[in-house]
Short mmCIF file of C-alpha atoms in Angstrom, two decimals:
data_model
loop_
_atom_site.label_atom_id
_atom_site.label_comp_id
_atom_site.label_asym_id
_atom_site.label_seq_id
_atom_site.Cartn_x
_atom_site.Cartn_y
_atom_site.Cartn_z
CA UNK A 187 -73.08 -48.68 -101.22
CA UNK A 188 -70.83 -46.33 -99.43
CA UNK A 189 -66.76 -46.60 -100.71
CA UNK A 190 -64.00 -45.77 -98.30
CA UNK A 191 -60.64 -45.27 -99.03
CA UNK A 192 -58.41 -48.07 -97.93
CA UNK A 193 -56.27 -45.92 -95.03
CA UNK A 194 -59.56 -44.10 -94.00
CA UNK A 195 -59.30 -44.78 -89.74
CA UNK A 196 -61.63 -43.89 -86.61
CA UNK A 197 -61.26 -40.38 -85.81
CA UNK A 198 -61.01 -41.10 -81.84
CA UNK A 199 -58.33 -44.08 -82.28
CA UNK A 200 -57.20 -43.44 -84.98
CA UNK A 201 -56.65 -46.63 -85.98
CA UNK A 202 -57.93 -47.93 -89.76
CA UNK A 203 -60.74 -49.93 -90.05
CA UNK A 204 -60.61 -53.67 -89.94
CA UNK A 205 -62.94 -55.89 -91.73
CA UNK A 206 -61.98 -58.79 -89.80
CA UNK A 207 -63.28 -57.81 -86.78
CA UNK A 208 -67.41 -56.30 -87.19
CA UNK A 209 -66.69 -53.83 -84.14
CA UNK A 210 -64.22 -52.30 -86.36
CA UNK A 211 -65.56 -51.73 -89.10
CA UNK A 212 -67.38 -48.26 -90.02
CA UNK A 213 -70.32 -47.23 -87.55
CA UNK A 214 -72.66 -44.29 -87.74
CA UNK A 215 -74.33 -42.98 -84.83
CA UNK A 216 -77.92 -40.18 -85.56
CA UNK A 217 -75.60 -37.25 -85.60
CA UNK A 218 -73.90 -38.68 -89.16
CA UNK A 219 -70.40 -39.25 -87.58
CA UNK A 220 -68.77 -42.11 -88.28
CA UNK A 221 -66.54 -44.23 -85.81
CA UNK A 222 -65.36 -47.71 -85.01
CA UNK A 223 -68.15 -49.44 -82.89
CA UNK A 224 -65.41 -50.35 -80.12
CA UNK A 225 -65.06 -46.56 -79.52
CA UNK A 226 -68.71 -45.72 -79.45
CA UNK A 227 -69.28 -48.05 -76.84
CA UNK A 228 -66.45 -46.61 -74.60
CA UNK A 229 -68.23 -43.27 -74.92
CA UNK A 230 -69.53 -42.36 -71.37
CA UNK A 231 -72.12 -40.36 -71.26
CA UNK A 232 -73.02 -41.58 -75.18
CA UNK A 233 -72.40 -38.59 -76.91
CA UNK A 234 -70.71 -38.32 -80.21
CA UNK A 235 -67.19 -37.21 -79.57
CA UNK A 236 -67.26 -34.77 -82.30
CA UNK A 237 -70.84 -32.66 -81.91
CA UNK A 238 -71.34 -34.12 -78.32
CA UNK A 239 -75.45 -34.80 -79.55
CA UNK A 240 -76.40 -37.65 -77.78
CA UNK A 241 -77.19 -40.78 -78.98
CA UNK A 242 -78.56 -44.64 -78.07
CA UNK A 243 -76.51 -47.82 -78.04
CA UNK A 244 -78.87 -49.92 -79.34
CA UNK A 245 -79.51 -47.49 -82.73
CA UNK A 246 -75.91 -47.81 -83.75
CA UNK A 247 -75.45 -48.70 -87.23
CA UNK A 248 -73.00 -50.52 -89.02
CA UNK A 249 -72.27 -49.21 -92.23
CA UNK A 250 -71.99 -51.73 -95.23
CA UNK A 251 -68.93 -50.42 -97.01
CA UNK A 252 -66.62 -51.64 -99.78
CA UNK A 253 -62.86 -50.61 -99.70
CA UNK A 254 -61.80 -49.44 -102.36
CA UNK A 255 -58.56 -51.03 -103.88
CA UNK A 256 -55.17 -49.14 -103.38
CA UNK A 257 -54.62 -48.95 -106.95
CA UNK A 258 -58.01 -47.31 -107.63
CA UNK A 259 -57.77 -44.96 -104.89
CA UNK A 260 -54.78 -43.26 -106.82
CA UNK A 261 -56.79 -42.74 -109.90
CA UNK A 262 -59.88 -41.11 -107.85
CA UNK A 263 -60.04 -37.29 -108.23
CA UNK A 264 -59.43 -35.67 -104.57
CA UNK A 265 -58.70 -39.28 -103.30
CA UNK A 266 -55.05 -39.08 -102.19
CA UNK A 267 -55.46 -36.78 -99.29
CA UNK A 268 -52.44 -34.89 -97.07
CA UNK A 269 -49.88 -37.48 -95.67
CA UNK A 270 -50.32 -39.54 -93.04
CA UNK A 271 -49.59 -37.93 -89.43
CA UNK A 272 -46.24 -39.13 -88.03
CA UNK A 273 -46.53 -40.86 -84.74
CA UNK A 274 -45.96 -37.66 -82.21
CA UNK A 275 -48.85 -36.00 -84.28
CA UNK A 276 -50.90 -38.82 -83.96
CA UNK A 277 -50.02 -39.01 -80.15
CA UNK A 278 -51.31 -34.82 -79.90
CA UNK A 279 -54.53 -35.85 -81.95
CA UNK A 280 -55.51 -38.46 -79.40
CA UNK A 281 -54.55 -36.73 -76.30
CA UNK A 282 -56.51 -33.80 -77.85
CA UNK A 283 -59.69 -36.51 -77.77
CA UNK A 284 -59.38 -37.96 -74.54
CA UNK A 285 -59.37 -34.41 -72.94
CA UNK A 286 -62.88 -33.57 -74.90
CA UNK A 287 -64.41 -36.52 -74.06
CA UNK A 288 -63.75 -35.48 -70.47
CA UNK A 289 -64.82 -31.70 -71.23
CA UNK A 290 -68.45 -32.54 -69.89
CA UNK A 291 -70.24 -31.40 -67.53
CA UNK A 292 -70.12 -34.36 -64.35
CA UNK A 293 -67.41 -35.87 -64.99
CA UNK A 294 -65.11 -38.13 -62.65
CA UNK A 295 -62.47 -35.88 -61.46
CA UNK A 296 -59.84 -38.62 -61.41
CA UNK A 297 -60.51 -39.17 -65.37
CA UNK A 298 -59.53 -35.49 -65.72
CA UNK A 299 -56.86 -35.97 -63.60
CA UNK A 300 -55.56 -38.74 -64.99
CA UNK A 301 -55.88 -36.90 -68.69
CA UNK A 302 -54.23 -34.04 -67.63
CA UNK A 303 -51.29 -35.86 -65.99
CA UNK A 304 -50.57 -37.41 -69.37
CA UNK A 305 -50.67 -34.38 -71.56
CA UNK A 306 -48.06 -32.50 -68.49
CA UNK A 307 -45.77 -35.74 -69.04
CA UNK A 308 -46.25 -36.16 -73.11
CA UNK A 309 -45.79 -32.02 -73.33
CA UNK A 310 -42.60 -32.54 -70.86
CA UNK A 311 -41.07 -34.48 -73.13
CA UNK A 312 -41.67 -32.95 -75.83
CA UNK A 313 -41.64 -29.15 -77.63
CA UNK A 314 -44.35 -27.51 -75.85
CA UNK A 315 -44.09 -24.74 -78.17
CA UNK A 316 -45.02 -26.73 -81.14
CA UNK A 317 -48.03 -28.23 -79.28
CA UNK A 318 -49.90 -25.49 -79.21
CA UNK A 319 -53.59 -26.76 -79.15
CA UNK A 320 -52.95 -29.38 -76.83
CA UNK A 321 -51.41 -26.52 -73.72
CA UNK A 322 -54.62 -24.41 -74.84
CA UNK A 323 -56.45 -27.39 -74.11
CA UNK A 324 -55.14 -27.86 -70.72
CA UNK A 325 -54.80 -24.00 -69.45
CA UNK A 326 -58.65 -23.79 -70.06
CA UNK A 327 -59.23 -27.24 -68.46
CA UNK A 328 -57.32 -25.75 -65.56
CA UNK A 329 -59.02 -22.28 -65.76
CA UNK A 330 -62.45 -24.05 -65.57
CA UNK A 331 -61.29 -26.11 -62.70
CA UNK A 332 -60.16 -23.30 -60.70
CA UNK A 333 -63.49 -21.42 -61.30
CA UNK A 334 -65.47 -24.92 -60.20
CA UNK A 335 -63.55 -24.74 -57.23
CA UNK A 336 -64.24 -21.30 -56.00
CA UNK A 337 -67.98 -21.13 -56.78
CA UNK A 338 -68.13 -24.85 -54.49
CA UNK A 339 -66.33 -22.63 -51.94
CA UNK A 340 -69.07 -19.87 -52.08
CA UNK A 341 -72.06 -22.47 -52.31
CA UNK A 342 -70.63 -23.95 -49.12
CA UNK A 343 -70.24 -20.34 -47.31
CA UNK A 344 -73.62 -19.56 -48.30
CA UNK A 345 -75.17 -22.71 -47.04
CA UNK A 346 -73.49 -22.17 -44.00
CA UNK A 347 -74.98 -18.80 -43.47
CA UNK A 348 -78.35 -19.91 -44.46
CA UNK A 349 -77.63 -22.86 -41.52
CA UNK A 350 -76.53 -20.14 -39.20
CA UNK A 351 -79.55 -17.82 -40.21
CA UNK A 352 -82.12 -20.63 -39.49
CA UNK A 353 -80.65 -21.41 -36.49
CA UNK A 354 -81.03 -18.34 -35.46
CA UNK A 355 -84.74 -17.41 -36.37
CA UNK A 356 -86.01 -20.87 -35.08
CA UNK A 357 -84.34 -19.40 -31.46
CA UNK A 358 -85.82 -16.27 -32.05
CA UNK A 359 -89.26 -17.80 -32.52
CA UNK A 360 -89.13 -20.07 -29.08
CA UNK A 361 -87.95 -16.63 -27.54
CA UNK A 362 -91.21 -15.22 -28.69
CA UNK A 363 -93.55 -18.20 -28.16
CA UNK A 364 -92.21 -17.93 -24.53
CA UNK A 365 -92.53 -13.97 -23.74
CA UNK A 366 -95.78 -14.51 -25.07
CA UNK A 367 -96.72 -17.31 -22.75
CA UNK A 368 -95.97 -15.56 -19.93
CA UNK A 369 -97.43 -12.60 -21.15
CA UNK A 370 -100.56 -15.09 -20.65
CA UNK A 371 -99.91 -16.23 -17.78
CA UNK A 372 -99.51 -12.74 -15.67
CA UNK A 373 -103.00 -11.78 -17.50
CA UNK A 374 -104.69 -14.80 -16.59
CA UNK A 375 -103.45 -14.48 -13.04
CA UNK A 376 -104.16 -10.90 -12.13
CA UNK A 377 -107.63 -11.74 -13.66
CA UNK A 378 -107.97 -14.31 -11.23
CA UNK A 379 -107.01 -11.74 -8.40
CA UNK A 380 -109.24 -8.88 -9.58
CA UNK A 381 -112.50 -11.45 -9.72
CA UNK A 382 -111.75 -13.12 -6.28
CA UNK A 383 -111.72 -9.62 -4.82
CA UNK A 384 -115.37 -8.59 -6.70
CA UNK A 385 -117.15 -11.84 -5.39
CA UNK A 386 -115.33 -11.57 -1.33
CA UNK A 387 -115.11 -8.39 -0.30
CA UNK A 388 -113.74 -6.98 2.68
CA UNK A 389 -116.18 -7.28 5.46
CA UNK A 390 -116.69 -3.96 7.62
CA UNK A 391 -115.25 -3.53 11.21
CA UNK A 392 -117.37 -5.24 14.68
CA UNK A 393 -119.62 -2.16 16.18
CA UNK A 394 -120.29 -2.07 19.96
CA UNK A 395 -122.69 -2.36 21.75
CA UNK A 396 -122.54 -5.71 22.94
CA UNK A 397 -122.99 -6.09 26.61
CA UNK A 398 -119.77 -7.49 27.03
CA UNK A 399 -117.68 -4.15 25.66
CA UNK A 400 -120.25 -1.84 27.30
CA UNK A 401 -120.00 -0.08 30.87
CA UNK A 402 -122.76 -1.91 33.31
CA UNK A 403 -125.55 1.18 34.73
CA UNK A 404 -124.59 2.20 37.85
CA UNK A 405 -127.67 3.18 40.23
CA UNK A 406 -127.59 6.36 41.90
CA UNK A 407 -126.03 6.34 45.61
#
């Protein structure tokens, strides 16, 4: 049976377990990490917050756990670990999440936005110098947004061009289909022509004598 300590807490919400409530308690997902369930099943797209491997809803499992008692924990070698955060650190630690679990590849831009917004305010009000990590965090955000943006400005140029280009060629192939029907045309006609004047042709000039054209004999006097 797997033994936690008694202030052992999700590492997204950092809140401690609860055996009260199942969702709460201690969940392990294919990668090996270990979260509350109520977490996991905010995870959109389902990947592990920590590794980012996938994983299914459905395969979640609850780990059967026993706490181990405060006075117990004290006496286990390695078992009382560095102090607890203080509340601003644990405020930087979950900011810190939220802005990887929107670090993924489709996803909404007013989640980001709405991340990013907080972490401007919480950094505003507090010693951005101390925070660190959490600027990092956002710069590169902001770098990565900036690149999105131009290479969607290039994609759009380009498919504009390739519009324009197409436009073009399918003009330039009527144009052609066209020259060449006519082309057709004038050598079908002047075939025509050349044939009619083989079968009919010109019929010579009227000869005399007839009697009519033709002086009358006049007898000697």
């Amino acid at each position: 049976m797997l033994v936690i300590h008694p202030l052992s807490r999700c590492d997204v919400c950092l809140d401690e377990y609860s055996f009260a409530t199942p969702d709460q308690t201690p969940h392990a997902i294919s990668c090996g990490h270990i979260f509350c369930n109520v977490c996991l099943q905010r995870c959109n797209p389902s990947q592990c917050p920590l590794c980012r491997k996938g994983f299914t809803r459905d395969r979640v499992k609850r780990l059967v756990v026993d706490r181990l008692p405060p006075n117990e924990a004290a006496e286990v070698p390695g078992t009382p670990g560095p102090p607890l955060p203080s509340q601003l650190e644990r405020e930087e630690i979950l900011l810190l999440q939220r802005l990887a679990l929107v670090w993924r590849e489709n996803a909404p831009q007013a989640d980001v936005d709405s991340v990013i917004t907080d972490v401007k305010r919480w950094l505003s009000e507090n010693d951005g110098d101390r925070h660190r990590p959490l600027r990092n965090a956002v710069e590169a955000i902001r770098r990565y947004a900036n690149l999105e943006e131009k290479l969607a400005i290039q994609i759009s140029r380009y498919e504009s061009k390739k519009s324009e280009y197409s436009h073009k060629s399918k003009n330039m192939e009527i144009i052609h289909k066209n020259f060449l029907e006519h082309v057709q045309n004038l050598e079908s006609q002047h075939k025509t022509q050349v044939g009619y004047s083989t079968l009919t042709p010109f019929s010579p000039p009227l000869t005399p004598p007839y009697s009519w054209m033709t002086p009358r004999n006049r007898s000697p006097s």
